[in-house]
């Protein structure tokens, strides 16, 4: 499979718990994005990685959210002390190169997070 | 501010009808890219088209066509002879050129239901 993959596909957790969501981008793609999609809404930007570094994390809603990409490939989005309002589909996308807004972003299937 | 508005929340048509999905955008930048994505029930966002702000030429791809008009800040999408498989949520999105992030700014989407 050459596409973006995300695991798990579904995650149910209890309020206050910690969760990790994983994204495996298309091989060779240096740019990686996380978006969050709430029911009935369009995806909203969370964070952007260029290589290993977070080039823009302005979309993270608060300090309970954190993401890493230690080797410039797989990324993990981490959410501490989850709240019911965190329930959404978390989408990951990758694109071929940095600095080009023309590049198509390829999206993964998403992780549906439900916080009870 | 950058914003994408898709005023049509839901559209229902009968198979073989033509349907147009509206998209209006706002940006202060003179150079930008516009995108359309399809999100079928499976949830994965599928890229349909990219258009840069300097190219107002309309584009046709099979049953799909796009009408970009800078004068009205619109980038509308028409499906000719719709089919049941076209049923999905369609998102219009904007990226500003040369930005550090190249994050996509999405509209709220239009749910298209094509009835047999």
Short mmCIF file of C-alpha atoms in Angstrom, two decimals:
data_model
loop_
_atom_site.label_atom_id
_atom_site.label_comp_id
_atom_site.label_asym_id
_atom_site.label_seq_id
_atom_site.Cartn_x
_atom_site.Cartn_y
_atom_site.Cartn_z
CA UNK A 1 0.00 0.00 0.00
CA UNK A 2 1.50 3.25 -1.09
CA UNK A 3 -0.96 5.58 0.59
CA UNK A 4 -0.98 7.33 3.95
CA UNK A 5 -1.90 4.96 6.74
CA UNK A 6 -3.24 5.77 10.18
CA UNK A 7 -3.67 3.63 13.24
CA UNK A 8 -5.85 2.86 15.01
CA UNK A 9 -8.84 3.42 12.79
CA UNK A 10 -11.04 3.82 15.85
CA UNK A 11 -10.14 4.70 19.41
CA UNK A 12 -12.55 4.85 22.32
CA UNK A 13 -11.22 6.21 25.57
CA UNK A 14 -12.45 7.65 28.82
CA UNK A 15 -12.28 11.25 29.82
CA UNK A 16 -8.93 12.07 31.37
CA UNK A 17 -6.97 9.32 29.62
CA UNK A 18 -3.95 9.69 27.36
CA UNK A 19 -4.06 8.63 23.70
CA UNK A 20 -1.61 8.34 20.85
CA UNK A 21 -2.57 8.41 17.19
CA UNK A 22 -0.12 7.25 14.55
CA UNK A 23 0.42 8.37 10.97
CA UNK A 24 2.62 6.67 8.42
CA UNK A 25 3.05 8.98 5.41
CA UNK A 26 3.78 8.11 1.82
CA UNK A 27 7.40 7.07 1.50
CA UNK A 28 9.62 9.98 0.60
CA UNK A 29 7.13 12.68 1.51
CA UNK A 30 8.85 15.28 3.63
CA UNK A 31 5.80 17.32 4.58
CA UNK A 32 3.26 15.92 7.05
CA UNK A 33 0.08 17.52 8.32
CA UNK A 34 -2.44 16.74 11.04
CA UNK A 35 -6.02 17.94 10.75
CA UNK A 36 -9.06 17.44 12.97
CA UNK A 37 -12.54 16.98 11.56
CA UNK A 38 -15.54 17.38 13.82
CA UNK A 39 -18.93 16.07 12.81
CA UNK A 40 -20.43 18.09 9.98
CA UNK A 41 -17.37 20.27 9.59
CA UNK A 42 -14.43 20.52 7.27
CA UNK A 43 -10.99 19.44 8.44
CA UNK A 44 -9.14 22.00 10.55
CA UNK A 45 -5.37 22.32 10.59
CA UNK A 46 -3.52 21.28 13.71
CA UNK A 47 0.20 20.99 12.97
CA UNK A 48 2.67 20.78 10.10
CA UNK A 49 6.01 18.98 10.00
CA UNK A 50 8.76 19.57 7.52
CA UNK A 51 11.13 16.69 8.08
CA UNK A 52 11.54 16.11 11.80
CA UNK A 53 10.61 19.57 12.99
CA UNK A 54 7.21 21.07 13.66
CA UNK A 55 7.27 24.05 11.32
CA UNK A 56 3.85 25.28 12.39
CA UNK A 57 1.86 24.12 15.41
CA UNK A 58 -0.47 27.09 15.51
CA UNK A 59 -3.54 24.91 15.07
CA UNK A 60 -3.06 22.85 18.20
CA UNK A 61 -5.97 23.83 20.45
CA UNK A 62 -4.08 23.77 23.76
CA UNK A 63 -1.08 22.28 25.51
CA UNK A 64 -2.77 18.91 25.98
CA UNK A 65 -2.01 18.27 22.32
CA UNK A 66 1.47 17.41 21.14
CA UNK A 67 2.93 15.73 18.07
CA UNK A 68 6.30 14.31 17.13
CA UNK A 69 8.05 13.03 14.05
CA UNK A 70 11.44 11.92 15.36
CA UNK A 71 12.86 10.36 12.21
CA UNK A 72 11.10 12.45 9.62
CA UNK A 73 8.69 9.71 8.64
CA UNK A 74 6.09 8.33 11.06
CA UNK A 75 4.34 10.88 13.23
CA UNK A 76 2.45 10.48 16.48
CA UNK A 77 -0.21 12.85 17.73
CA UNK A 78 -0.50 12.72 21.50
CA UNK A 79 -3.42 13.95 23.53
CA UNK A 80 -3.20 14.18 27.31
CA UNK A 81 -6.13 14.30 29.75
CA UNK A 82 -8.65 13.79 26.98
CA UNK A 83 -11.94 15.65 27.10
CA UNK A 84 -15.25 14.85 25.46
CA UNK A 85 -14.74 17.80 23.14
CA UNK A 86 -11.68 16.08 21.69
CA UNK A 87 -13.94 13.54 20.01
CA UNK A 88 -13.43 13.87 16.26
CA UNK A 89 -11.76 12.26 13.28
CA UNK A 90 -8.06 13.01 13.20
CA UNK A 91 -6.69 13.11 9.68
CA UNK A 92 -3.11 12.92 8.57
CA UNK A 93 -1.83 14.08 5.18
CA UNK A 94 1.54 14.10 3.48
CA UNK A 95 2.93 15.87 0.46
CA UNK A 96 5.98 15.51 -1.68
CA UNK A 97 8.06 18.52 -0.78
CA UNK A 98 8.35 21.56 1.34
CA UNK A 99 7.74 25.14 0.42
CA UNK A 100 5.28 24.54 -2.33
CA UNK A 101 1.66 25.28 -1.81
CA UNK A 102 0.86 23.72 -5.14
CA UNK A 103 1.61 20.24 -3.89
CA UNK A 104 -1.30 17.97 -3.44
CA UNK A 105 -1.80 16.66 0.07
CA UNK A 106 -2.63 12.98 0.22
CA UNK A 107 -4.87 12.07 3.12
CA UNK A 108 -5.07 8.97 5.23
CA UNK A 109 -8.34 7.31 6.28
CA UNK A 110 -8.31 9.01 9.66
CA UNK A 111 -8.60 7.88 13.26
CA UNK A 112 -12.02 8.29 14.84
CA UNK A 113 -11.48 9.25 18.46
CA UNK A 114 -14.38 8.98 20.89
CA UNK A 115 -13.96 10.25 24.42
CA UNK A 116 -16.63 8.95 26.78
CA UNK B 1 -8.47 36.52 6.92
CA UNK B 2 -8.75 33.41 4.84
CA UNK B 3 -12.07 31.68 4.60
CA UNK B 4 -13.91 29.23 2.40
CA UNK B 5 -17.69 29.20 2.31
CA UNK B 6 -19.80 26.39 0.98
CA UNK B 7 -23.32 27.64 1.49
CA UNK B 8 -25.00 24.46 0.34
CA UNK B 9 -25.09 22.05 3.26
CA UNK B 10 -26.90 19.24 1.45
CA UNK B 11 -28.01 18.64 -2.11
CA UNK B 12 -30.15 15.78 -3.31
CA UNK B 13 -30.51 14.95 -6.99
CA UNK B 14 -31.77 12.08 -9.06
CA UNK B 15 -29.29 10.10 -11.09
CA UNK B 16 -28.37 11.67 -14.44
CA UNK B 17 -29.16 15.18 -13.28
CA UNK B 18 -26.45 17.83 -13.46
CA UNK B 19 -25.47 19.43 -10.16
CA UNK B 20 -23.29 22.41 -9.24
CA UNK B 21 -21.56 22.78 -5.91
CA UNK B 22 -20.73 26.33 -4.93
CA UNK B 23 -17.55 27.58 -3.31
CA UNK B 24 -16.73 31.16 -2.35
CA UNK B 25 -13.39 32.07 -0.81
CA UNK B 26 -11.75 35.01 0.91
CA UNK B 27 -8.05 35.77 1.00
CA UNK B 28 -5.84 38.84 1.12
CA UNK B 29 -3.16 37.15 -0.92
CA UNK B 30 -2.94 37.63 -4.65
CA UNK B 31 -1.41 34.23 -5.24
CA UNK B 32 -3.11 31.14 -3.94
CA UNK B 33 -4.32 27.67 -4.84
CA UNK B 34 -7.81 26.28 -4.70
CA UNK B 35 -8.68 22.62 -4.33
CA UNK B 36 -11.67 20.32 -4.38
CA UNK B 37 -11.68 17.11 -2.38
CA UNK B 38 -14.25 14.31 -2.26
CA UNK B 39 -14.98 12.46 0.98
CA UNK B 40 -16.99 9.29 0.35
CA UNK B 41 -18.66 7.40 3.21
CA UNK B 42 -15.38 5.55 3.81
CA UNK B 43 -14.01 8.83 5.12
CA UNK B 44 -10.82 9.22 3.12
CA UNK B 45 -10.38 12.57 1.39
CA UNK B 46 -9.75 12.17 -2.34
CA UNK B 47 -8.08 14.94 -4.31
CA UNK B 48 -10.06 16.07 -7.36
CA UNK B 49 -8.47 19.25 -8.69
CA UNK B 50 -6.04 22.07 -7.97
CA UNK B 51 -6.21 25.50 -9.57
CA UNK B 52 -3.81 28.41 -9.09
CA UNK B 53 -4.99 31.98 -8.86
CA UNK B 54 -3.38 32.97 -12.15
CA UNK B 55 -5.22 30.41 -14.17
CA UNK B 56 -8.88 31.21 -14.64
CA UNK B 57 -9.31 28.79 -17.46
CA UNK B 58 -12.16 26.41 -16.79
CA UNK B 59 -11.32 22.76 -16.65
CA UNK B 60 -13.22 19.65 -17.63
CA UNK B 61 -12.36 16.13 -16.63
CA UNK B 62 -14.88 13.59 -17.78
CA UNK B 63 -18.18 14.38 -16.07
CA UNK B 64 -16.51 16.92 -13.79
CA UNK B 65 -15.95 20.57 -14.60
CA UNK B 66 -14.78 23.56 -12.61
CA UNK B 67 -15.54 27.23 -13.06
CA UNK B 68 -13.05 29.62 -11.45
CA UNK B 69 -13.94 33.31 -11.38
CA UNK B 70 -11.64 35.66 -9.51
CA UNK B 71 -14.03 38.56 -9.95
CA UNK B 72 -16.55 36.84 -7.70
CA UNK B 73 -14.02 34.80 -5.68
CA UNK B 74 -15.78 31.63 -6.65
CA UNK B 75 -14.61 28.17 -7.65
CA UNK B 76 -17.68 26.13 -8.46
CA UNK B 77 -17.78 22.44 -9.28
CA UNK B 78 -20.27 20.83 -11.67
CA UNK B 79 -20.99 17.15 -12.05
CA UNK B 80 -22.74 16.29 -15.30
CA UNK B 81 -25.04 13.30 -15.51
CA UNK B 82 -24.60 12.46 -11.84
CA UNK B 83 -24.30 8.86 -10.70
CA UNK B 84 -25.00 7.16 -7.39
CA UNK B 85 -21.25 6.72 -6.89
CA UNK B 86 -20.91 10.50 -6.80
CA UNK B 87 -22.68 10.52 -3.43
CA UNK B 88 -20.20 11.98 -0.95
CA UNK B 89 -19.26 15.10 0.92
CA UNK B 90 -17.34 17.55 -1.26
CA UNK B 91 -14.92 20.06 0.21
CA UNK B 92 -13.49 23.17 -1.34
CA UNK B 93 -10.16 24.33 0.13
CA UNK B 94 -7.67 27.19 -0.14
CA UNK B 95 -3.90 27.41 0.29
CA UNK B 96 -1.99 30.68 0.17
CA UNK B 97 1.08 30.63 -2.01
CA UNK B 98 4.45 30.90 -0.40
CA UNK B 99 3.17 30.54 3.11
CA UNK B 100 5.37 28.80 5.60
CA UNK B 101 2.84 26.09 6.24
CA UNK B 102 0.81 25.46 3.12
CA UNK B 103 -2.05 24.39 5.32
CA UNK B 104 -5.37 23.76 3.66
CA UNK B 105 -8.29 25.90 4.75
CA UNK B 106 -11.47 23.95 4.15
CA UNK B 107 -15.07 24.91 3.77
CA UNK B 108 -17.71 23.07 5.76
CA UNK B 109 -18.51 20.78 2.86
CA UNK B 110 -21.56 19.95 0.77
CA UNK B 111 -23.21 16.57 1.18
CA UNK B 112 -24.34 15.34 -2.22
CA UNK B 113 -26.88 12.53 -2.32
CA UNK B 114 -27.58 11.04 -5.73
CA UNK B 115 -30.73 8.97 -5.73
CA UNK B 116 -31.14 6.11 -8.22
#
